[in-house]
Amino acid sequence: MTGLVEWVDFPPLGDERGSLVALEGQKTVPFAIRRVYYLFGTKEGVSRGFHAHRNLLQVAVCVTGSCRIVLDDGRSREEAVLDSPTRGLFIRNMVWREMHDFTPDCVLLVLASEHYDEADYIRDYGQFRSELGGDAYAQARR
Ligand code: T46
């Protein structure tokens, strides 16, 4: 099993006019993209997330500004600072995530493998731990 912090590098395609990054499903992004959303205008001192997804895969990239993401698979907790438009964080299913330290200019773009489904969310940490189970853990992450 890989570590929790898995980066995806997006090659910058810029020229003398400026920069450009292309995100393509099943190429630069390791799944077919069904949904795109972005978080912006997060108020100072506010933290977000505090949930896991049963099935969803996501790649998050800070296109401007920065934030810090904590990932927890029930065994270990790791954190990553997202501060580059050319590098995304691959977040697998059955990983608890918390997002902190949003800069006022932060725009966090998220590419998702599935359409929005509230039933896919686990918003209670105790429930998350219980769904991970013991031996079930090995099968839980895609
Ligand atoms: C995640 C982190 C990184 C929708 O109606 N459609 C959507 O596609 C999304 C993402 C959210 N919503 C609704 C659900 C809530 O009523 O928008 C509201 C805010 O969502 P939430 O409280 O889940 O936002 P965050 O910032 O805590 O988490 C979001 C994503 O929901 C989540 O999948 O992994 O960003």
mmCIF file of C-alpha atoms and ligand atoms in Angstrom:
data_model
loop_
_atom_site.group_PDB
_atom_site.id
_atom_site.type_symbol
_atom_site.label_atom_id
_atom_site.label_comp_id
_atom_site.label_asym_id
_atom_site.label_seq_id
_atom_site.Cartn_x
_atom_site.Cartn_y
_atom_site.Cartn_z
ATOM 1 C CA MET A 1 0.000 0.000 0.000
ATOM 2 C CA THR A 2 1.340 3.440 -0.905
ATOM 3 C CA GLY A 3 1.641 6.325 1.579
ATOM 4 C CA LEU A 4 -1.304 8.625 2.082
ATOM 5 C CA VAL A 5 0.279 11.628 0.398
ATOM 6 C CA GLU A 6 0.318 10.867 -3.325
ATOM 7 C CA TRP A 7 1.182 13.747 -5.617
ATOM 8 C CA VAL A 8 0.209 14.037 -9.265
ATOM 9 C CA ASP A 9 2.444 16.358 -11.290
ATOM 10 C CA PHE A 10 0.901 18.445 -14.050
ATOM 11 C CA PRO A 11 3.457 19.484 -16.639
ATOM 12 C CA PRO A 12 3.263 23.246 -17.273
ATOM 13 C CA LEU A 13 2.668 23.943 -20.952
ATOM 14 C CA GLY A 14 3.438 27.632 -20.863
ATOM 15 C CA ASP A 15 5.452 29.760 -23.201
ATOM 16 C CA GLU A 16 6.623 33.365 -23.187
ATOM 17 C CA ARG A 17 2.976 34.500 -22.856
ATOM 18 C CA GLY A 18 2.432 32.690 -19.550
ATOM 19 C CA SER A 19 1.504 29.310 -18.119
ATOM 20 C CA LEU A 20 -1.096 26.661 -18.907
ATOM 21 C CA VAL A 21 -1.916 23.324 -17.297
ATOM 22 C CA ALA A 22 -4.185 20.707 -18.903
ATOM 23 C CA LEU A 23 -5.949 18.138 -16.723
ATOM 24 C CA GLU A 24 -7.119 15.062 -18.599
ATOM 25 C CA GLY A 25 -9.042 12.152 -17.127
ATOM 26 C CA GLN A 26 -7.235 8.808 -17.241
ATOM 27 C CA LYS A 27 -4.092 10.614 -18.354
ATOM 28 C CA THR A 28 -2.737 13.303 -16.019
ATOM 29 C CA VAL A 29 -5.588 12.471 -13.613
ATOM 30 C CA PRO A 30 -5.703 8.759 -12.643
ATOM 31 C CA PHE A 31 -9.454 8.250 -13.201
ATOM 32 C CA ALA A 32 -12.265 9.347 -15.501
ATOM 33 C CA ILE A 33 -13.483 12.776 -14.320
ATOM 34 C CA ARG A 34 -17.230 12.955 -13.634
ATOM 35 C CA ARG A 35 -17.336 16.154 -11.582
ATOM 36 C CA VAL A 36 -15.319 19.308 -11.014
ATOM 37 C CA TYR A 37 -15.854 21.731 -8.135
ATOM 38 C CA TYR A 38 -13.809 24.365 -6.398
ATOM 39 C CA LEU A 39 -13.615 25.872 -2.935
ATOM 40 C CA PHE A 40 -12.915 29.574 -2.678
ATOM 41 C CA GLY A 41 -13.545 32.447 -0.289
ATOM 42 C CA THR A 42 -12.951 30.222 2.740
ATOM 43 C CA LYS A 43 -13.033 32.494 5.772
ATOM 44 C CA GLU A 44 -9.925 33.026 7.906
ATOM 45 C CA GLY A 45 -9.462 30.342 10.567
ATOM 46 C CA VAL A 46 -12.130 28.077 9.071
ATOM 47 C CA SER A 47 -11.376 24.366 8.588
ATOM 48 C CA ARG A 48 -13.351 22.177 6.175
ATOM 49 C CA GLY A 49 -13.753 18.528 5.295
ATOM 50 C CA PHE A 50 -13.879 16.235 8.356
ATOM 51 C CA HIS A 51 -15.256 13.322 6.376
ATOM 52 C CA ALA A 52 -14.261 10.343 4.231
ATOM 53 C CA HIS A 53 -15.788 8.952 1.050
ATOM 54 C CA ARG A 54 -16.753 5.325 0.698
ATOM 55 C CA ASN A 55 -16.072 5.139 -3.018
ATOM 56 C CA LEU A 56 -14.966 8.508 -4.399
ATOM 57 C CA LEU A 57 -11.491 9.222 -5.810
ATOM 58 C CA GLN A 58 -10.372 12.842 -6.058
ATOM 59 C CA VAL A 59 -7.460 15.011 -7.109
ATOM 60 C CA ALA A 60 -7.205 18.410 -5.401
ATOM 61 C CA VAL A 61 -5.042 21.237 -6.709
ATOM 62 C CA CYS A 62 -4.594 24.746 -5.355
ATOM 63 C CA VAL A 63 -4.738 26.855 -8.502
ATOM 64 C CA THR A 64 -4.001 29.929 -6.416
ATOM 65 C CA GLY A 65 -3.078 30.439 -2.759
ATOM 66 C CA SER A 66 -2.516 27.528 -0.417
ATOM 67 C CA CYS A 67 -4.077 25.266 2.192
ATOM 68 C CA ARG A 68 -3.059 22.291 4.308
ATOM 69 C CA ILE A 69 -4.772 18.913 4.081
ATOM 70 C CA VAL A 70 -4.605 16.204 6.743
ATOM 71 C CA LEU A 71 -5.212 12.637 5.553
ATOM 72 C CA ASP A 72 -6.023 9.765 7.902
ATOM 73 C CA ASP A 73 -6.586 6.131 6.925
ATOM 74 C CA GLY A 74 -7.265 4.934 10.449
ATOM 75 C CA ARG A 75 -3.681 3.762 10.838
ATOM 76 C CA SER A 76 -1.665 6.896 10.242
ATOM 77 C CA ARG A 77 -2.164 10.603 9.744
ATOM 78 C CA GLU A 78 -0.157 12.518 7.173
ATOM 79 C CA GLU A 79 -0.410 16.089 5.994
ATOM 80 C CA ALA A 80 0.375 17.971 2.835
ATOM 81 C CA VAL A 81 0.553 21.651 1.928
ATOM 82 C CA LEU A 82 -1.071 22.418 -1.411
ATOM 83 C CA ASP A 83 0.497 25.544 -2.852
ATOM 84 C CA SER A 84 1.199 24.830 -6.506
ATOM 85 C CA PRO A 85 -1.012 24.917 -9.629
ATOM 86 C CA THR A 86 1.238 22.280 -11.207
ATOM 87 C CA ARG A 87 0.852 19.610 -8.533
ATOM 88 C CA GLY A 88 -2.295 17.870 -7.302
ATOM 89 C CA LEU A 89 -2.983 15.636 -4.314
ATOM 90 C CA PHE A 90 -4.590 12.283 -5.123
ATOM 91 C CA ILE A 91 -7.052 11.416 -2.351
ATOM 92 C CA ARG A 92 -8.332 7.855 -2.392
ATOM 93 C CA ASN A 93 -11.580 6.521 -0.996
ATOM 94 C CA MET A 94 -11.830 5.557 2.681
ATOM 95 C CA VAL A 95 -9.408 8.306 3.688
ATOM 96 C CA TRP A 96 -10.539 10.852 6.278
ATOM 97 C CA ARG A 97 -9.633 14.401 5.199
ATOM 98 C CA GLU A 98 -9.454 17.722 7.008
ATOM 99 C CA MET A 99 -8.539 21.016 5.351
ATOM 100 C CA HIS A 100 -6.939 23.881 7.271
ATOM 101 C CA ASP A 101 -4.986 27.144 6.866
ATOM 102 C CA PHE A 102 -6.698 28.418 3.716
ATOM 103 C CA THR A 103 -5.094 31.619 2.534
ATOM 104 C CA PRO A 104 -7.663 34.314 1.625
ATOM 105 C CA ASP A 105 -6.845 33.890 -2.086
ATOM 106 C CA CYS A 106 -7.033 30.080 -2.040
ATOM 107 C CA VAL A 107 -8.958 28.448 -4.876
ATOM 108 C CA LEU A 108 -8.931 24.687 -4.362
ATOM 109 C CA LEU A 109 -9.973 22.878 -7.538
ATOM 110 C CA VAL A 110 -11.178 19.309 -7.054
ATOM 111 C CA LEU A 111 -11.605 16.660 -9.766
ATOM 112 C CA ALA A 112 -13.853 13.797 -8.741
ATOM 113 C CA SER A 113 -14.453 10.312 -10.098
ATOM 114 C CA GLU A 114 -18.206 10.328 -9.333
ATOM 115 C CA HIS A 115 -21.173 12.633 -9.340
ATOM 116 C CA TYR A 116 -22.175 14.188 -6.027
ATOM 117 C CA ASP A 117 -23.772 11.658 -3.673
ATOM 118 C CA GLU A 118 -24.285 12.543 -0.022
ATOM 119 C CA ALA A 119 -24.712 8.813 0.740
ATOM 120 C CA ASP A 120 -21.045 8.299 -0.179
ATOM 121 C CA TYR A 121 -19.928 10.592 2.690
ATOM 122 C CA ILE A 122 -18.920 9.326 6.128
ATOM 123 C CA ARG A 123 -19.101 12.448 8.284
ATOM 124 C CA ASP A 124 -18.596 10.821 11.694
ATOM 125 C CA TYR A 125 -15.060 9.726 12.609
ATOM 126 C CA GLY A 126 -16.267 6.839 14.789
ATOM 127 C CA GLN A 127 -18.388 5.551 11.902
ATOM 128 C CA PHE A 128 -15.367 5.864 9.591
ATOM 129 C CA ARG A 129 -13.248 3.744 11.957
ATOM 130 C CA SER A 130 -15.993 1.196 12.294
ATOM 131 C CA GLU A 131 -16.441 0.899 8.494
ATOM 132 C CA LEU A 132 -12.693 0.367 8.097
ATOM 133 C CA GLY A 133 -13.023 -2.624 10.390
ATOM 134 C CA GLY A 134 -10.085 -4.944 10.882
ATOM 135 C CA ASP A 135 -9.314 -7.146 7.912
ATOM 136 C CA ALA A 136 -11.784 -5.141 5.846
ATOM 137 C CA TYR A 137 -9.188 -2.361 5.791
ATOM 138 C CA ALA A 138 -7.074 -4.073 3.137
ATOM 139 C CA GLN A 139 -9.993 -4.163 0.719
ATOM 140 C CA ALA A 140 -11.346 -0.747 1.622
ATOM 141 C CA ARG A 141 -8.993 1.492 -0.397
ATOM 142 C CA ARG A 142 -9.081 1.316 -4.163
HETATM 143 C C1 T46 B 1 -14.144 16.811 -0.243
HETATM 144 C C2 T46 B 1 -13.493 18.098 0.100
HETATM 145 C C3 T46 B 1 -12.094 18.191 -0.448
HETATM 146 C C4 T46 B 1 -22.911 19.656 -3.440
HETATM 147 O O1 T46 B 1 -24.131 19.860 -3.476
HETATM 148 N N1 T46 B 1 -22.254 19.162 -4.543
HETATM 149 C C5 T46 B 1 -20.933 18.910 -4.541
HETATM 150 O O2 T46 B 1 -20.394 18.447 -5.572
HETATM 151 C C6 T46 B 1 -20.172 19.167 -3.344
HETATM 152 C C7 T46 B 1 -18.678 18.903 -3.296
HETATM 153 C C8 T46 B 1 -20.829 19.683 -2.251
HETATM 154 N N2 T46 B 1 -22.171 19.918 -2.304
HETATM 155 C C9 T46 B 1 -22.835 20.515 -1.134
HETATM 156 C C10 T46 B 1 -22.868 19.647 0.103
HETATM 157 C C11 T46 B 1 -22.876 20.676 1.235
HETATM 158 O O3 T46 B 1 -24.203 21.095 1.472
HETATM 159 O O4 T46 B 1 -22.124 21.681 -0.781
HETATM 160 C C12 T46 B 1 -22.112 21.851 0.640
HETATM 161 C C13 T46 B 1 -20.692 21.944 1.157
HETATM 162 O O5 T46 B 1 -20.061 20.654 1.027
HETATM 163 P P1 T46 B 1 -19.100 20.077 2.166
HETATM 164 O O6 T46 B 1 -19.547 20.530 3.498
HETATM 165 O O7 T46 B 1 -18.997 18.597 1.967
HETATM 166 O O8 T46 B 1 -17.728 20.798 1.770
HETATM 167 P P2 T46 B 1 -16.252 20.522 2.287
HETATM 168 O O9 T46 B 1 -15.456 21.695 1.866
HETATM 169 O O10 T46 B 1 -16.226 20.145 3.719
HETATM 170 O O11 T46 B 1 -15.773 19.209 1.457
HETATM 171 C C14 T46 B 1 -15.616 19.262 0.044
HETATM 172 C C15 T46 B 1 -16.280 18.053 -0.635
HETATM 173 O O12 T46 B 1 -17.657 17.976 -0.232
HETATM 174 C C16 T46 B 1 -15.609 16.762 -0.285
HETATM 175 O O13 T46 B 1 -16.052 15.742 -1.164
HETATM 176 O O14 T46 B 1 -13.480 15.786 -0.319
HETATM 177 O O15 T46 B 1 -14.234 19.259 -0.290
#
